Structures are given as C-alpha cells and as structure tokens.
Amino acid sequence: MNDALSRLLRIGVVASMAVVIAGVTLTFFHHPQYVRSTTALRELTDAATIYPHRLAGVIAQIRTGRGQGIVMIGLLMLIATPVARVAFSIVAFAIERDRLYVAITCVVLALLLVSFAIGAAG
Amino acid sequence: MTPLTFVLVVIAMAFVAGVLGSLLGLGGGMIVVPALTLLLGIDIRLAIGASIISVIATSSGAAAAYVRDRLANLRVAMFLELGTTAGAITGAWVAGILHPRWLFVLFGLILGYSALAMLKPRPRDVVRHHGETRLAHRLRLQSSYFDDARGEEVVYDPTRPMFGLALMYIAGIVSGLLGIGSGALKVPAMDLAMELPIKVSTATSNFMIGVTAAASAGLYFARGQIAPFVAAPVAIGVLLGAFAGSKLLSRVSSRAIRRTFVVVLVVVSLQMLVRGIRG
C-alpha cells in the first residue's frame, strides 16, 4: 500500500506540473503581446476578475485552444492528487477489511467534495 | 512589467521562498505570500490562493518520500484529517467574508509567532505516560518505525486522539484562512496531545498538509480566486525551490540560517501587520 501511494503522489505532482508548464508556454505563443505589453498584466492578475471556476468553463477554454485553460487543468490535477490519495486509501482499507477506517476515510472524501460545493455556492 | 517578466520574476521569487521554506522548516507559503503582496502588490486573496496550490505540490512531493520510508502513520493521518479538512473548509470560507486587511493582520501574527518559535530548541523525544490511550487503541493508532539514528525499531503508543483532533481543527482553520501548510502548528499539536515521536509527527503532518490544502484549494477555485497566471509560476517556483532546499539541507548548518532569518521574518511580519492596520 505504501509504495503504490507514494507512486500515486509523485505521478500526480509531476504530471500536473508538466501540464501547467505546457499551458503557460502555449499562452505566450498565442498572445505574443504578453511578451511586450505591460497593460495585459493587469487583467491577468486583477483581484476583481472572476477566474474560471467551473469545470465547464475550463473545458470551454481548452476547446478554443486557450493556454490559460490548460494551466487551469494542470492546477486542478494538482488539487485532485491528494483527493485521489484519499479515494485510493478507501480501497486499501477495504482490502484490509478495516471497516472503521473505510468509514473515516469516506467522511474525509465527502468533506473534500463538499468544499467545492461550498465555494461554488458563494 | 509585461506578463512574461512577471511570470519569470514570480518563479524566481517563489524559488527563493521554496528554498528558504524548506531550510527553515516553515514551508514556502509563509514566505511567498508576503513577497507577492508586499513586493509585487498582488491582492492578498490571490496570493493566498496561489500559495495553497504550491502547498499541495510540495507536501505531496515530500509525503511521497515519507510514506515510502514508513515514517508517516497513515491511520493517525486519516483520523486527524477529519479535523484538518473540516478546519480548512471553515478557514477558507471565513477568508471569503473577511476584509482583506484582516488577512494581513492574521498573517503577520502567525508569521511572527512561527519565526519566534524557530528560536526554541527542537523538541526532543521523551517517554511520557500520562495520556489516556483507550480510544487510541480502539482506533488502532499504535505503530512503530525504524529510527536510523538509533538503529532500532521504535514502538509508540499515541494518546488522547480527541484532543489531537480538536487542535487539528484549529490548525486546519489557519491553513485554509492564510493559504499555508501550518506544519508549524500541527507538529507541536501532535506532540502535545498525542505524544507521538517527533519524526512520526513531522512525517504525518507533511502527509496531512496536502489533503488539508486540497480542501481549501477546492473552495478557492470554486470561488474564482485561483488566478492561473499567479498560481502557476508560484507552484513551479516553490516546488523547485523546496526540492533544491531539501538537497541543500544536509550541507548547510540550519542553526545559523535560522538565527539570521528570524530577524528578517519578524520584520516582514511587522510589515504585514502595518499593511493590515493602515489598509
């Protein structure tokens, strides 16, 4: 269980960072003005901007080939890595027939999923 | 500044934050948030959102090694994550309704506390037997690990899990509110409440930090406060910096670095306080 868990975490981090780097690079290719213009930075780092915050919005960005959407997918993969670790632990505890810890782990997973719902609700 | 220079500057700053964070045992978030807000003028809510993402990256990377070495206690971690994730959700929710000035004030206070706590000698393992262990036994938290320094298997028997759970809820709130791993709170809490050996609590804390951060990151994302062009360079820089820092760790005297940086960090924490009070 330990080795598989360790591998899962490492693959999650490496894969998501690779996607993030690819997305950042692509954005600069798509927006050559980002290399010269100083006004573009404002809209990229403004606090008033509502950044893509629904999976559907992120996917729509990727369909139109926007690098920012790819960056976001990479960041979401990173957020999903510990969540996957928890989901994996449920299976591992179930194999050990450890009912108590299957229950505890399910509650932790539920809390993680609830956090997305609370943020989406405002 | 163009977006390209911004990305490069943030990667460089986050790299330094990652190196220092791992050398000082503070974590990159503690350093990257003041750097982004005070030096680059980034909104503190976006800085916190970016920081929490970098916390997931570094802790998952470090946890991979700890789990492999069997230092992290997976049952203790899973049980305490009930507290840390609930706390992280509470903290991230509160961060959404607080005025950003309060975030500066709270960040300044926690940074100041963590900096001063570095001056204390690292806790040593002492054998104490005063906590009750009945619930811990029902939760099957007792375990053992192989101690390299002593060259033997060390068996340990954790105590008072409910006390630990309550303290973890508080550590989770701080983590979700300020976008930091708050390992500086988790390790002493586990030591105090559950009497875990220091190596086990450090490894277990690192293991829990990723899940705790994912809970608040989910909330920050769903609220639209993860700016890809701030979060991406921060995550890349801190992760590379933390990796470089862990390689350096064995070669430099961390005592000397600690002393030097306590002063710097106290100054930074005061600046965060001033920024929060003046607005």
Coordinates of C-alpha atoms in Angstrom, one line a residue:
Chain A
M1 CA 0.0 0.0 0.0
N2 CA 2.8 2.4 1.0
D3 CA 4.7 2.1 -2.3
A4 CA 1.6 2.5 -4.5
L5 CA 0.6 5.5 -2.5
S6 CA 4.0 7.0 -2.8
R7 CA 4.0 6.5 -6.6
L8 CA 0.5 7.9 -7.0
L9 CA 1.5 11.2 -5.2
R10 CA 4.7 11.5 -7.3
I11 CA 3.0 10.9 -10.6
G12 CA 0.2 13.4 -9.7
V13 CA 2.7 16.2 -8.9
V14 CA 4.9 15.6 -12.0
A15 CA 2.1 15.2 -14.5
S16 CA 0.2 18.2 -13.3
M17 CA 3.3 20.4 -13.3
A18 CA 4.1 19.3 -16.8
V19 CA 0.6 20.3 -17.9
V20 CA 0.9 23.7 -16.1
I21 CA 4.2 24.4 -17.8
A22 CA 2.8 23.4 -21.2
G23 CA -0.2 25.7 -20.7
V24 CA 2.0 28.7 -19.7
T25 CA 4.2 28.2 -22.7
L26 CA 1.2 27.9 -25.1
T27 CA -0.3 31.1 -23.7
F28 CA 2.8 33.0 -24.6
F29 CA 2.7 31.6 -28.1
H30 CA -0.9 32.5 -28.5
H31 CA -0.5 36.0 -27.2
P32 CA 2.7 37.5 -28.5
Q33 CA 1.7 40.8 -26.9
Y34 CA 2.2 39.2 -23.5
V35 CA 5.9 39.5 -24.1
R36 CA 5.8 43.2 -24.8
S37 CA 2.7 44.8 -23.5
T38 CA 2.5 46.0 -19.9
T39 CA -1.2 46.6 -19.9
A40 CA -2.0 42.9 -20.3
L41 CA -0.6 42.0 -16.9
R42 CA -3.4 44.0 -15.2
E43 CA -6.2 41.7 -16.5
L44 CA -4.2 38.6 -15.7
T45 CA -3.6 39.5 -12.0
D46 CA -6.5 41.7 -11.1
A47 CA -8.4 40.8 -8.0
A48 CA -11.8 41.9 -9.4
T49 CA -11.5 39.3 -12.2
I50 CA -13.5 36.2 -11.6
Y51 CA -11.2 33.4 -12.7
P52 CA -12.5 30.3 -14.4
H53 CA -14.1 28.4 -11.6
R54 CA -16.4 25.8 -13.2
L55 CA -15.1 22.7 -14.9
A56 CA -17.3 23.5 -17.9
G57 CA -15.7 26.9 -18.2
V58 CA -12.2 25.5 -18.1
I59 CA -13.1 22.9 -20.7
A60 CA -14.6 25.5 -23.0
Q61 CA -11.3 27.5 -22.8
I62 CA -9.4 24.4 -23.8
R63 CA -11.7 23.7 -26.8
T64 CA -10.8 27.2 -28.1
G65 CA -7.2 26.3 -27.6
R66 CA -6.5 28.8 -24.8
G67 CA -3.4 28.2 -22.8
Q68 CA -4.9 29.5 -19.7
G69 CA -7.5 26.7 -19.7
I70 CA -4.6 24.2 -19.9
V71 CA -2.8 25.8 -17.0
M72 CA -6.1 25.6 -15.0
I73 CA -6.4 21.9 -15.8
G74 CA -2.9 21.3 -14.6
L75 CA -3.7 23.2 -11.3
L76 CA -6.9 21.1 -10.9
M77 CA -4.9 17.9 -11.4
L78 CA -2.7 19.1 -8.6
I79 CA -5.6 19.8 -6.3
A80 CA -7.0 16.3 -7.3
T81 CA -3.8 14.5 -6.3
P82 CA -4.5 14.4 -2.6
V83 CA -8.2 13.7 -3.3
A84 CA -7.2 10.7 -5.3
R85 CA -4.9 9.7 -2.5
V86 CA -7.9 9.7 -0.1
A87 CA -10.1 7.7 -2.6
F88 CA -7.2 5.2 -3.0
S89 CA -7.0 4.8 0.8
I90 CA -10.7 3.8 1.0
V91 CA -9.9 0.9 -1.4
A92 CA -6.8 0.0 0.6
F93 CA -8.6 0.0 3.9
A94 CA -11.4 -2.1 2.4
I95 CA -9.0 -4.7 1.2
E96 CA -7.6 -4.9 4.8
R97 CA -11.3 -5.3 5.9
D98 CA -10.8 -2.3 8.2
R99 CA -14.4 -1.0 8.3
L100 CA -13.8 1.7 10.8
Y101 CA -11.1 3.3 8.6
V102 CA -13.2 2.8 5.5
A103 CA -15.9 4.9 7.2
I104 CA -13.4 7.6 8.5
T105 CA -11.8 7.9 5.0
C106 CA -15.2 8.2 3.3
V107 CA -16.1 11.1 5.6
V108 CA -12.8 12.9 4.7
L109 CA -13.5 12.3 1.0
A110 CA -17.0 13.7 1.5
L111 CA -15.6 16.8 3.2
L112 CA -13.2 17.4 0.2
L113 CA -16.1 17.2 -2.2
V114 CA -18.2 19.5 -0.1
S115 CA -15.5 22.2 -0.2
F116 CA -16.0 22.5 -3.9
A117 CA -19.8 22.8 -3.5
I118 CA -19.5 25.4 -0.7
G119 CA -17.2 27.6 -2.9
A120 CA -19.5 27.3 -5.9
A121 CA -22.5 28.3 -3.8
G122 CA -20.7 31.5 -2.9
Chain B
M1 CA 6.1 44.8 -16.2
T2 CA 4.9 42.5 -19.1
P3 CA 3.3 39.2 -18.3
L4 CA 6.5 37.4 -19.4
T5 CA 8.7 39.3 -17.0
F6 CA 6.0 38.9 -14.3
V7 CA 6.0 35.1 -14.7
L8 CA 9.8 34.9 -14.6
V9 CA 10.0 37.2 -11.5
V10 CA 7.4 35.2 -9.7
I11 CA 9.1 31.9 -10.5
A12 CA 12.4 33.3 -9.2
M13 CA 10.8 34.7 -6.0
A14 CA 8.8 31.5 -5.4
F15 CA 12.0 29.5 -5.9
V16 CA 13.8 31.5 -3.2
A17 CA 10.7 31.1 -1.0
G18 CA 10.8 27.4 -1.6
V19 CA 14.5 27.1 -0.7
L20 CA 14.1 29.2 2.5
G21 CA 10.9 27.5 3.4
S22 CA 12.4 24.1 3.3
L23 CA 15.7 25.1 5.1
L24 CA 13.8 26.9 7.9
G25 CA 11.1 24.2 8.1
L26 CA 8.4 26.8 7.6
G27 CA 7.1 25.9 4.2
G28 CA 7.1 28.1 1.1
G29 CA 3.7 29.7 1.7
M30 CA 4.8 31.6 4.7
I31 CA 7.4 33.4 2.6
V32 CA 5.7 33.6 -0.8
V33 CA 2.5 35.4 0.4
P34 CA 4.4 38.4 1.9
A35 CA 6.7 38.5 -1.2
L36 CA 3.7 38.6 -3.6
T37 CA 1.7 41.2 -1.7
L38 CA 4.4 43.5 -0.3
L39 CA 6.8 43.4 -3.2
L40 CA 4.6 42.9 -6.3
G41 CA 1.3 44.4 -5.0
I42 CA -0.7 41.3 -5.7
D43 CA -4.1 41.1 -4.0
I44 CA -3.7 39.1 -0.8
R45 CA -6.6 36.8 -1.7
L46 CA -5.0 35.8 -5.0
A47 CA -1.6 35.4 -3.2
I48 CA -3.2 33.0 -0.7
G49 CA -5.0 31.1 -3.5
A50 CA -1.7 30.7 -5.3
S51 CA 0.1 29.7 -2.1
I52 CA -2.3 27.0 -1.2
I53 CA -1.7 25.4 -4.6
S54 CA 2.0 25.4 -4.0
V55 CA 1.5 23.8 -0.6
I56 CA -0.2 20.9 -2.3
A57 CA 2.7 20.4 -4.7
T58 CA 5.4 20.5 -2.1
S59 CA 3.7 18.4 0.5
S60 CA 2.6 15.7 -2.0
G61 CA 6.2 15.6 -3.2
A62 CA 7.6 15.3 0.3
A63 CA 4.9 12.9 1.5
A64 CA 5.8 10.5 -1.2
A65 CA 9.2 10.0 0.4
Y66 CA 7.9 9.8 3.9
V67 CA 5.3 7.2 3.0
R68 CA 7.9 5.1 1.3
D69 CA 10.1 5.3 4.4
R70 CA 7.1 4.2 6.5
L71 CA 7.6 7.2 8.9
A72 CA 4.1 8.6 8.3
N73 CA 1.4 6.9 10.4
L74 CA -1.5 6.5 7.8
R75 CA -4.2 5.8 10.5
V76 CA -3.2 8.8 12.6
A77 CA -3.2 10.9 9.4
M78 CA -6.6 9.8 8.2
F79 CA -8.2 10.2 11.6
L80 CA -6.7 13.7 12.1
E81 CA -7.7 14.7 8.6
L82 CA -11.3 14.7 9.8
G83 CA -10.3 17.7 11.8
T84 CA -7.9 19.4 9.4
T85 CA -10.2 19.3 6.4
A86 CA -13.2 20.5 8.4
G87 CA -11.0 23.3 9.7
A88 CA -9.6 24.1 6.2
I89 CA -13.2 24.5 4.8
T90 CA -14.1 26.7 7.8
G91 CA -10.9 28.8 7.3
A92 CA -11.3 29.2 3.5
W93 CA -15.0 30.1 4.0
V94 CA -14.1 32.8 6.6
A95 CA -11.4 34.2 4.4
G96 CA -14.1 34.9 1.8
I97 CA -16.1 37.1 4.1
L98 CA -13.3 38.8 6.0
H99 CA -11.9 42.1 4.8
P100 CA -8.5 41.6 3.2
R101 CA -7.0 43.9 5.8
W102 CA -7.7 41.2 8.5
L103 CA -5.9 38.7 6.4
F104 CA -2.8 40.9 6.5
V105 CA -3.1 41.2 10.3
L106 CA -3.7 37.5 10.9
F107 CA -0.8 36.6 8.5
G108 CA 1.5 39.0 10.3
L109 CA 0.6 37.4 13.7
I110 CA 1.1 33.8 12.5
L111 CA 4.3 34.6 10.7
G112 CA 5.7 36.4 13.8
Y113 CA 4.8 33.5 16.0
S114 CA 6.3 30.9 13.6
A115 CA 9.5 33.0 13.3
L116 CA 9.9 33.3 17.1
A117 CA 9.1 29.6 17.6
M118 CA 12.1 28.8 15.5
L119 CA 14.3 30.1 18.3
K120 CA 13.2 27.4 20.6
P121 CA 15.3 24.3 20.6
R122 CA 13.7 21.5 18.6
P123 CA 11.6 19.2 20.8
R124 CA 13.3 16.1 21.9
D125 CA 11.6 12.7 22.4
V126 CA 10.9 12.0 26.0
V127 CA 9.0 9.0 27.2
R128 CA 5.9 10.2 29.0
H129 CA 3.0 8.1 30.0
H130 CA 0.2 10.3 31.2
G131 CA -2.3 10.4 28.4
E132 CA -5.2 8.0 28.2
T133 CA -4.9 5.5 25.4
R134 CA -8.2 3.7 25.3
L135 CA -9.7 5.4 22.3
A136 CA -6.4 5.4 20.6
H137 CA -6.3 1.6 21.0
R138 CA -9.8 1.3 19.6
L139 CA -8.6 3.4 16.6
R140 CA -5.5 1.2 16.4
L141 CA -3.2 4.1 16.2
Q142 CA -0.2 2.4 17.8
S143 CA 2.6 1.6 15.5
S144 CA 6.4 1.5 15.1
Y145 CA 9.1 2.9 12.8
F146 CA 12.7 2.3 12.2
D147 CA 14.9 5.0 13.6
D148 CA 18.1 5.5 11.6
A149 CA 19.9 7.4 14.3
R150 CA 19.3 4.8 17.0
G151 CA 19.5 1.9 14.6
E152 CA 16.5 0.2 16.1
E153 CA 12.7 -0.2 15.7
V154 CA 10.8 2.3 17.9
V155 CA 7.3 1.3 19.1
Y156 CA 5.0 4.1 20.1
D157 CA 1.5 4.3 21.6
P158 CA -0.4 7.6 20.9
T159 CA -2.7 9.1 23.5
R160 CA -5.7 11.4 23.6
P161 CA -6.9 11.3 19.9
M162 CA -9.9 13.6 20.5
F163 CA -7.6 16.3 22.0
G164 CA -5.4 15.9 18.9
L165 CA -8.5 16.2 16.6
A166 CA -9.6 19.4 18.2
L167 CA -6.1 21.0 17.8
M168 CA -6.0 19.8 14.2
Y169 CA -9.3 21.6 13.5
I170 CA -7.7 24.8 14.6
A171 CA -4.5 24.2 12.5
G172 CA -6.9 23.5 9.6
I173 CA -8.6 26.9 10.0
V174 CA -5.3 28.7 10.0
S175 CA -4.2 26.8 6.8
G176 CA -7.4 27.5 4.9
L177 CA -7.6 31.1 6.0
L178 CA -4.0 32.0 5.1
G179 CA -3.0 29.5 2.4
I180 CA -0.2 28.0 4.4
G181 CA 0.6 24.4 5.4
S182 CA 0.6 25.3 9.1
G183 CA 3.0 22.4 9.8
A184 CA 4.5 24.7 12.5
L185 CA 1.2 24.3 14.4
K186 CA 0.5 20.6 13.5
V187 CA 3.7 19.1 14.7
P188 CA 3.7 20.6 18.3
A189 CA 0.0 19.8 18.5
M190 CA 0.6 16.2 17.8
D191 CA 3.5 16.2 20.2
L192 CA 1.5 17.8 22.9
A193 CA -1.8 16.0 22.6
M194 CA -0.8 12.6 21.3
E195 CA 2.7 12.1 22.4
L196 CA 3.9 10.9 19.0
P197 CA 7.7 10.7 18.4
I198 CA 8.9 13.8 16.6
K199 CA 9.9 12.1 13.4
V200 CA 6.5 10.5 13.1
S201 CA 4.6 13.7 13.8
T202 CA 6.8 15.6 11.2
A203 CA 6.2 13.0 8.5
T204 CA 2.5 12.5 9.4
S205 CA 2.0 16.3 9.4
N206 CA 3.5 16.6 5.9
F207 CA 1.3 13.8 4.7
M208 CA -1.8 15.6 6.0
I209 CA -0.9 19.0 4.7
G210 CA -1.7 18.0 1.1
V211 CA -5.2 16.9 1.9
T212 CA -5.9 19.9 4.1
A213 CA -4.7 22.2 1.4
A214 CA -6.8 20.4 -1.2
A215 CA -10.0 21.1 0.9
S216 CA -9.3 24.9 0.9
A217 CA -8.0 25.0 -2.6
G218 CA -11.3 23.5 -3.8
L219 CA -13.1 26.3 -2.1
Y220 CA -10.8 28.9 -3.5
F221 CA -11.1 27.5 -7.0
A222 CA -14.9 27.3 -6.9
R223 CA -15.0 30.9 -5.7
G224 CA -12.9 32.0 -8.7
Q225 CA -9.9 33.1 -6.7
I226 CA -7.2 30.9 -8.3
A227 CA -5.6 33.2 -10.9
P228 CA -3.8 30.8 -13.3
F229 CA -1.0 33.4 -14.1
V230 CA -0.2 33.9 -10.4
A231 CA -0.7 30.3 -9.2
A232 CA 1.3 28.6 -12.0
P233 CA 4.6 30.4 -11.5
V234 CA 4.2 30.2 -7.7
A235 CA 3.7 26.4 -7.8
I236 CA 6.6 25.9 -10.2
G237 CA 9.0 28.1 -8.3
V238 CA 8.1 26.8 -4.8
L239 CA 8.2 23.2 -5.9
L240 CA 11.7 23.5 -7.5
G241 CA 12.9 25.6 -4.6
A242 CA 11.7 23.1 -2.0
F243 CA 13.4 20.3 -3.9
A244 CA 16.7 22.3 -4.1
G245 CA 16.3 23.2 -0.4
S246 CA 16.0 19.5 0.6
K247 CA 19.2 18.7 -1.3
L248 CA 21.0 21.6 0.5
L249 CA 19.7 20.7 3.9
S250 CA 22.3 18.2 4.8
R251 CA 25.2 20.5 3.7
V252 CA 24.5 23.8 5.5
S253 CA 24.1 24.5 9.2
S254 CA 20.4 25.2 9.6
R255 CA 21.0 26.7 13.1
A256 CA 23.0 29.6 11.6
I257 CA 20.3 30.2 8.9
R258 CA 17.5 30.1 11.5
R259 CA 19.1 32.8 13.6
T260 CA 19.7 35.1 10.6
F261 CA 16.2 34.7 9.2
V262 CA 14.3 35.0 12.5
V263 CA 15.1 38.8 12.3
V264 CA 14.1 39.1 8.7
L265 CA 10.8 37.2 9.2
V266 CA 9.9 39.3 12.3
V267 CA 10.4 42.4 10.2
V268 CA 8.3 41.0 7.4
S269 CA 5.6 40.0 9.9
L270 CA 5.5 43.6 11.2
Q271 CA 5.2 45.0 7.7
M272 CA 2.2 42.7 7.1
L273 CA 0.7 43.9 10.4
V274 CA 1.3 47.6 9.4
R275 CA -0.2 47.0 6.0
G276 CA -3.3 45.4 7.6
I277 CA -3.8 48.2 10.1
R278 CA -3.2 51.1 7.7
G279 CA -5.1 49.4 4.9

